[in-house]
Amino acid sequence: MSRERQEKKEWDVRASTLARNTHNTIRNIVECLKVEPNPQKELIALSIGDPTIFGNLNPPEQVIQAIKDSADLHTSRGYVAAKGLLEAREAVAEYSAHQGDISPNDVFLSSGCSHAIELAITALADSGQNILVPRPGFMIYRTLAHGLGIELKYYNLLPEEQWKVDLDDLESQINDNTAAIVVINPSNPCGSVYDKEHLSEILDIASRNCVPIIADEIYEHFVFSGHTYTAISSISKDVPVLTCGGLTKRFLVPGWRMGWVILHDRHNILEKEVRKGLNNLSTRILGPSTLIQRALPSILKYTPQSFFDEVLLFIENQAKLAYDELRRAPGLKPIMPQGAMYMMIELKMALFPEFKNEFQFVEQLVTEQSVFCLPGKCFEYPNYMRIVLTVPEEILREACQRITLFCTEHVTYENRKEKENADIAATNEIPIININLSRLP
Ligand SMILES: *Cc1c(COP(=O)(O)O)cnc(C)c1O
């Protein structure tokens, strides 16, 4: 006999546990800022990792045309296979050949790279398990995992060694419940780029402990002169790698929401379950936008190399500009990035005793100078702030000058020696290369 239904007297509609436990750290922290910019100075947001907002960086004609052509096709309006159109997956497999031997069947299209990351995490981890993520690191991992009861464990990156992984720390974090190690290379927020040797060291740890890798390579190829990008999957001998990528950053189209997961698994370790799991999971949204999928083969094949080169040159030059300006600012220690589009800056908090933490520092920076940088807290990394390098050159220069002024006004030296040391550090010249930026898109 069925239990008699209790009649409800009042509305009492609760949000699900998943809904309540899903948080976007960056958005929450930014919303917590209780400050108004200085009305005398126009606000400069160096906080938003979206290269489109200033309108100075645009995708090439060919890419826009591919979408226009797709819009004309009746076949770009319907449903396609949940993991993506075969032609689109073939194009991604070809475009990603540097990652290893890929068949279109190894490619799962997603709605942006965040969704690719969600597919990878949920294909590998259950509630109660953990995934290892870098600290500092991009916080989408927290947003995705926390509500599902998947624990995040952090392994440290070493700022003194160009943000290399603290390998001992990484290995010590692994336990029986570790479902995956996340490697973000090139890195947001650090801009670090790992060479083959370092990637091999990470792979050795994964191999010894039989833990698969989730490789966040949304910044693949996004490296400055003198550095080389290596896909971690291309040098993995046995460790299965789920590589997450997409159009977002390299093609400057975050709003188009097109990404992918590529399954690399030489020894068929994930064949029994995980491949099928990825297929299952991709049916949850019935696949990403067909409009973009139809355009994908043209976008990936016909975007000229010169476009990528020019964007990279611009960002590298911005990095040099910001580095050169900010290393002169008292109390700051910028770390020159090797790729991606960000720079991390250490705040010597001891020299700014009026601020309890970097959060107060960035708040006051907004209040006085109308420059907004993301506090390190957004990446689980206090005493640092992150700036975005994709803003127009003049705006970046202005922002750096205001930051320097702010530091000069607030720095407090305990004694003369500290000041002398800071002065010496600031005058160690590095050469700055002049590049003609007028040809930029
Ligand atoms: C921007 C970014 C993503 C998310 O990309 P979308 O395609 O916009 O979802 C993922 N990982 C890192 C490291 C990023 O910086």
mmCIF file with all atom_site columns, N, CA and C and ligand atoms in Angstrom, residues 49 111-115 117 138 140-141 184 186-188 216 218-219 245-249 254 257-259 342, ligand 1:
data_model
loop_
_atom_site.group_PDB
_atom_site.id
_atom_site.type_symbol
_atom_site.label_atom_id
_atom_site.label_alt_id
_atom_site.label_comp_id
_atom_site.label_asym_id
_atom_site.label_entity_id
_atom_site.label_seq_id
_atom_site.pdbx_PDB_ins_code
_atom_site.Cartn_x
_atom_site.Cartn_y
_atom_site.Cartn_z
_atom_site.occupancy
_atom_site.B_iso_or_equiv
_atom_site.pdbx_formal_charge
_atom_site.auth_seq_id
_atom_site.auth_comp_id
_atom_site.auth_asym_id
_atom_site.auth_atom_id
_atom_site.pdbx_PDB_model_num
ATOM   1  N N  . GLY A 1 49  ? 39.867 37.333 -18.314 1.00 0.00 ? 49  GLY A N  1
ATOM   2  C CA . GLY A 1 49  ? 40.588 36.494 -19.267 1.00 0.00 ? 49  GLY A CA 1
ATOM   3  C C  . GLY A 1 49  ? 39.805 36.287 -20.540 1.00 0.00 ? 49  GLY A C  1
ATOM   4  N N  . SER A 1 111 ? 31.019 21.751 -25.562 1.00 0.00 ? 111 SER A N  1
ATOM   5  C CA . SER A 1 111 ? 30.617 23.151 -25.579 1.00 0.00 ? 111 SER A CA 1
ATOM   6  C C  . SER A 1 111 ? 31.684 23.966 -24.844 1.00 0.00 ? 111 SER A C  1
ATOM   7  N N  . GLY A 1 112 ? 32.743 24.285 -25.523 1.00 0.00 ? 112 GLY A N  1
ATOM   8  C CA . GLY A 1 112 ? 33.873 24.986 -24.911 1.00 0.00 ? 112 GLY A CA 1
ATOM   9  C C  . GLY A 1 112 ? 34.788 24.020 -24.180 1.00 0.00 ? 112 GLY A C  1
ATOM   10 N N  . CYS A 1 113 ? 35.931 24.534 -23.786 1.00 0.00 ? 113 CYS A N  1
ATOM   11 C CA . CYS A 1 113 ? 36.909 23.682 -23.111 1.00 0.00 ? 113 CYS A CA 1
ATOM   12 C C  . CYS A 1 113 ? 36.463 23.337 -21.685 1.00 0.00 ? 113 CYS A C  1
ATOM   13 N N  . SER A 1 114 ? 35.713 24.240 -21.050 1.00 0.00 ? 114 SER A N  1
ATOM   14 C CA . SER A 1 114 ? 35.225 23.919 -19.691 1.00 0.00 ? 114 SER A CA 1
ATOM   15 C C  . SER A 1 114 ? 34.369 22.668 -19.727 1.00 0.00 ? 114 SER A C  1
ATOM   16 N N  . HIS A 1 115 ? 33.558 22.574 -20.763 1.00 0.00 ? 115 HIS A N  1
ATOM   17 C CA . HIS A 1 115 ? 32.720 21.382 -20.885 1.00 0.00 ? 115 HIS A CA 1
ATOM   18 C C  . HIS A 1 115 ? 33.577 20.147 -21.180 1.00 0.00 ? 115 HIS A C  1
ATOM   19 N N  . ILE A 1 117 ? 36.520 19.727 -20.027 1.00 0.00 ? 117 ILE A N  1
ATOM   20 C CA . ILE A 1 117 ? 37.080 19.389 -18.714 1.00 0.00 ? 117 ILE A CA 1
ATOM   21 C C  . ILE A 1 117 ? 36.037 18.651 -17.868 1.00 0.00 ? 117 ILE A C  1
ATOM   22 N N  . PHE A 1 138 ? 43.870 27.283 -12.535 1.00 0.00 ? 138 PHE A N  1
ATOM   23 C CA . PHE A 1 138 ? 42.592 27.782 -13.033 1.00 0.00 ? 138 PHE A CA 1
ATOM   24 C C  . PHE A 1 138 ? 41.463 27.128 -12.233 1.00 0.00 ? 138 PHE A C  1
ATOM   25 N N  . ILE A 1 140 ? 38.213 26.613 -12.651 1.00 0.00 ? 140 ILE A N  1
ATOM   26 C CA . ILE A 1 140 ? 37.037 25.923 -13.177 1.00 0.00 ? 140 ILE A CA 1
ATOM   27 C C  . ILE A 1 140 ? 36.966 24.497 -12.605 1.00 0.00 ? 140 ILE A C  1
ATOM   28 N N  . TYR A 1 141 ? 38.131 23.966 -12.256 1.00 0.00 ? 141 TYR A N  1
ATOM   29 C CA . TYR A 1 141 ? 38.177 22.606 -11.713 1.00 0.00 ? 141 TYR A CA 1
ATOM   30 C C  . TYR A 1 141 ? 37.400 22.514 -10.413 1.00 0.00 ? 141 TYR A C  1
ATOM   31 N N  . ILE A 1 184 ? 48.041 21.696 -16.483 1.00 0.00 ? 184 ILE A N  1
ATOM   32 C CA . ILE A 1 184 ? 47.650 22.832 -17.331 1.00 0.00 ? 184 ILE A CA 1
ATOM   33 C C  . ILE A 1 184 ? 48.914 23.408 -17.956 1.00 0.00 ? 184 ILE A C  1
ATOM   34 N N  . PRO A 1 186 ? 50.392 25.229 -21.786 1.00 0.00 ? 186 PRO A N  1
ATOM   35 C CA . PRO A 1 186 ? 50.817 26.387 -20.992 1.00 0.00 ? 186 PRO A CA 1
ATOM   36 C C  . PRO A 1 186 ? 49.757 26.767 -19.947 1.00 0.00 ? 186 PRO A C  1
ATOM   37 N N  . SER A 1 187 ? 50.210 27.479 -18.932 1.00 0.00 ? 187 SER A N  1
ATOM   38 C CA . SER A 1 187 ? 49.358 27.659 -17.760 1.00 0.00 ? 187 SER A CA 1
ATOM   39 C C  . SER A 1 187 ? 48.606 28.983 -17.695 1.00 0.00 ? 187 SER A C  1
ATOM   40 N N  . ASN A 1 188 ? 47.379 28.890 -17.271 1.00 0.00 ? 188 ASN A N  1
ATOM   41 C CA . ASN A 1 188 ? 46.628 30.002 -16.717 1.00 0.00 ? 188 ASN A CA 1
ATOM   42 C C  . ASN A 1 188 ? 46.567 29.705 -15.225 1.00 0.00 ? 188 ASN A C  1
ATOM   43 N N  . ASP A 1 216 ? 45.081 19.956 -19.732 1.00 0.00 ? 216 ASP A N  1
ATOM   44 C CA . ASP A 1 216 ? 44.370 21.158 -20.164 1.00 0.00 ? 216 ASP A CA 1
ATOM   45 C C  . ASP A 1 216 ? 45.327 21.915 -21.076 1.00 0.00 ? 216 ASP A C  1
ATOM   46 N N  . ILE A 1 218 ? 44.340 24.121 -23.556 1.00 0.00 ? 218 ILE A N  1
ATOM   47 C CA . ILE A 1 218 ? 43.599 25.166 -24.282 1.00 0.00 ? 218 ILE A CA 1
ATOM   48 C C  . ILE A 1 218 ? 44.568 26.221 -24.831 1.00 0.00 ? 218 ILE A C  1
ATOM   49 N N  . TYR A 1 219 ? 45.764 26.341 -24.236 1.00 0.00 ? 219 TYR A N  1
ATOM   50 C CA . TYR A 1 219 ? 46.781 27.280 -24.757 1.00 0.00 ? 219 TYR A CA 1
ATOM   51 C C  . TYR A 1 219 ? 47.837 26.567 -25.599 1.00 0.00 ? 219 TYR A C  1
ATOM   52 N N  . GLY A 1 245 ? 40.905 20.758 -25.187 1.00 0.00 ? 245 GLY A N  1
ATOM   53 C CA . GLY A 1 245 ? 41.308 21.915 -25.982 1.00 0.00 ? 245 GLY A CA 1
ATOM   54 C C  . GLY A 1 245 ? 40.093 22.592 -26.576 1.00 0.00 ? 245 GLY A C  1
ATOM   55 N N  . GLY A 1 246 ? 40.334 23.446 -27.558 1.00 0.00 ? 246 GLY A N  1
ATOM   56 C CA . GLY A 1 246 ? 39.209 24.116 -28.198 1.00 0.00 ? 246 GLY A CA 1
ATOM   57 C C  . GLY A 1 246 ? 39.624 25.355 -28.948 1.00 0.00 ? 246 GLY A C  1
ATOM   58 N N  . LEU A 1 247 ? 38.621 26.044 -29.477 1.00 0.00 ? 247 LEU A N  1
ATOM   59 C CA . LEU A 1 247 ? 38.882 27.238 -30.283 1.00 0.00 ? 247 LEU A CA 1
ATOM   60 C C  . LEU A 1 247 ? 39.129 28.477 -29.425 1.00 0.00 ? 247 LEU A C  1
ATOM   61 N N  . THR A 1 248 ? 38.594 28.451 -28.212 1.00 0.00 ? 248 THR A N  1
ATOM   62 C CA . THR A 1 248 ? 38.446 29.643 -27.385 1.00 0.00 ? 248 THR A CA 1
ATOM   63 C C  . THR A 1 248 ? 39.599 30.642 -27.406 1.00 0.00 ? 248 THR A C  1
ATOM   64 N N  . LYS A 1 249 ? 40.780 30.206 -26.987 1.00 0.00 ? 249 LYS A N  1
ATOM   65 C CA . LYS A 1 249 ? 41.850 31.164 -26.766 1.00 0.00 ? 249 LYS A CA 1
ATOM   66 C C  . LYS A 1 249 ? 42.644 31.398 -28.041 1.00 0.00 ? 249 LYS A C  1
ATOM   67 N N  . PRO A 1 254 ? 35.975 33.027 -27.447 1.00 0.00 ? 254 PRO A N  1
ATOM   68 C CA . PRO A 1 254 ? 35.449 32.320 -26.274 1.00 0.00 ? 254 PRO A CA 1
ATOM   69 C C  . PRO A 1 254 ? 33.935 32.118 -26.317 1.00 0.00 ? 254 PRO A C  1
ATOM   70 N N  . ARG A 1 257 ? 31.944 28.849 -27.836 1.00 0.00 ? 257 ARG A N  1
ATOM   71 C CA . ARG A 1 257 ? 31.773 27.625 -27.057 1.00 0.00 ? 257 ARG A CA 1
ATOM   72 C C  . ARG A 1 257 ? 32.064 26.359 -27.865 1.00 0.00 ? 257 ARG A C  1
ATOM   73 N N  . MET A 1 258 ? 33.257 26.257 -28.385 1.00 0.00 ? 258 MET A N  1
ATOM   74 C CA . MET A 1 258 ? 33.617 25.025 -29.086 1.00 0.00 ? 258 MET A CA 1
ATOM   75 C C  . MET A 1 258 ? 34.926 24.473 -28.531 1.00 0.00 ? 258 MET A C  1
ATOM   76 N N  . GLY A 1 259 ? 34.829 23.279 -28.001 1.00 0.00 ? 259 GLY A N  1
ATOM   77 C CA . GLY A 1 259 ? 36.005 22.630 -27.456 1.00 0.00 ? 259 GLY A CA 1
ATOM   78 C C  . GLY A 1 259 ? 35.966 21.142 -27.747 1.00 0.00 ? 259 GLY A C  1
ATOM   79 N N  . TYR A 1 342 ? 48.825 35.723 -19.647 1.00 0.00 ? 342 TYR A N  1
ATOM   80 C CA . TYR A 1 342 ? 48.722 36.272 -18.299 1.00 0.00 ? 342 TYR A CA 1
ATOM   81 C C  . TYR A 1 342 ? 50.110 36.459 -17.698 1.00 0.00 ? 342 TYR A C  1
HETATM 82 C C1 . LIG B 2 .   ? 39.875 29.763 -20.640 1.00 0.00 ? 1   LIG B C1 1
HETATM 83 C C2 . LIG B 2 .   ? 40.284 28.460 -20.067 1.00 0.00 ? 1   LIG B C2 1
HETATM 84 C C3 . LIG B 2 .   ? 39.439 27.330 -20.141 1.00 0.00 ? 1   LIG B C3 1
HETATM 85 C C4 . LIG B 2 .   ? 38.011 27.407 -20.595 1.00 0.00 ? 1   LIG B C4 1
HETATM 86 O O1 . LIG B 2 .   ? 37.817 27.603 -21.906 1.00 0.00 ? 1   LIG B O1 1
HETATM 87 P P1 . LIG B 2 .   ? 36.352 27.683 -22.539 1.00 0.00 ? 1   LIG B P1 1
HETATM 88 O O2 . LIG B 2 .   ? 36.534 27.106 -23.891 1.00 0.00 ? 1   LIG B O2 1
HETATM 89 O O3 . LIG B 2 .   ? 35.965 29.108 -22.557 1.00 0.00 ? 1   LIG B O3 1
HETATM 90 O O4 . LIG B 2 .   ? 35.409 26.882 -21.714 1.00 0.00 ? 1   LIG B O4 1
HETATM 91 C C5 . LIG B 2 .   ? 39.929 26.129 -19.654 1.00 0.00 ? 1   LIG B C5 1
HETATM 92 N N1 . LIG B 2 .   ? 41.140 26.019 -19.109 1.00 0.00 ? 1   LIG B N1 1
HETATM 93 C C6 . LIG B 2 .   ? 41.965 27.076 -18.996 1.00 0.00 ? 1   LIG B C6 1
HETATM 94 C C7 . LIG B 2 .   ? 43.304 26.889 -18.377 1.00 0.00 ? 1   LIG B C7 1
HETATM 95 C C8 . LIG B 2 .   ? 41.554 28.331 -19.460 1.00 0.00 ? 1   LIG B C8 1
HETATM 96 O O5 . LIG B 2 .   ? 42.349 29.393 -19.299 1.00 0.00 ? 1   LIG B O5 1
#
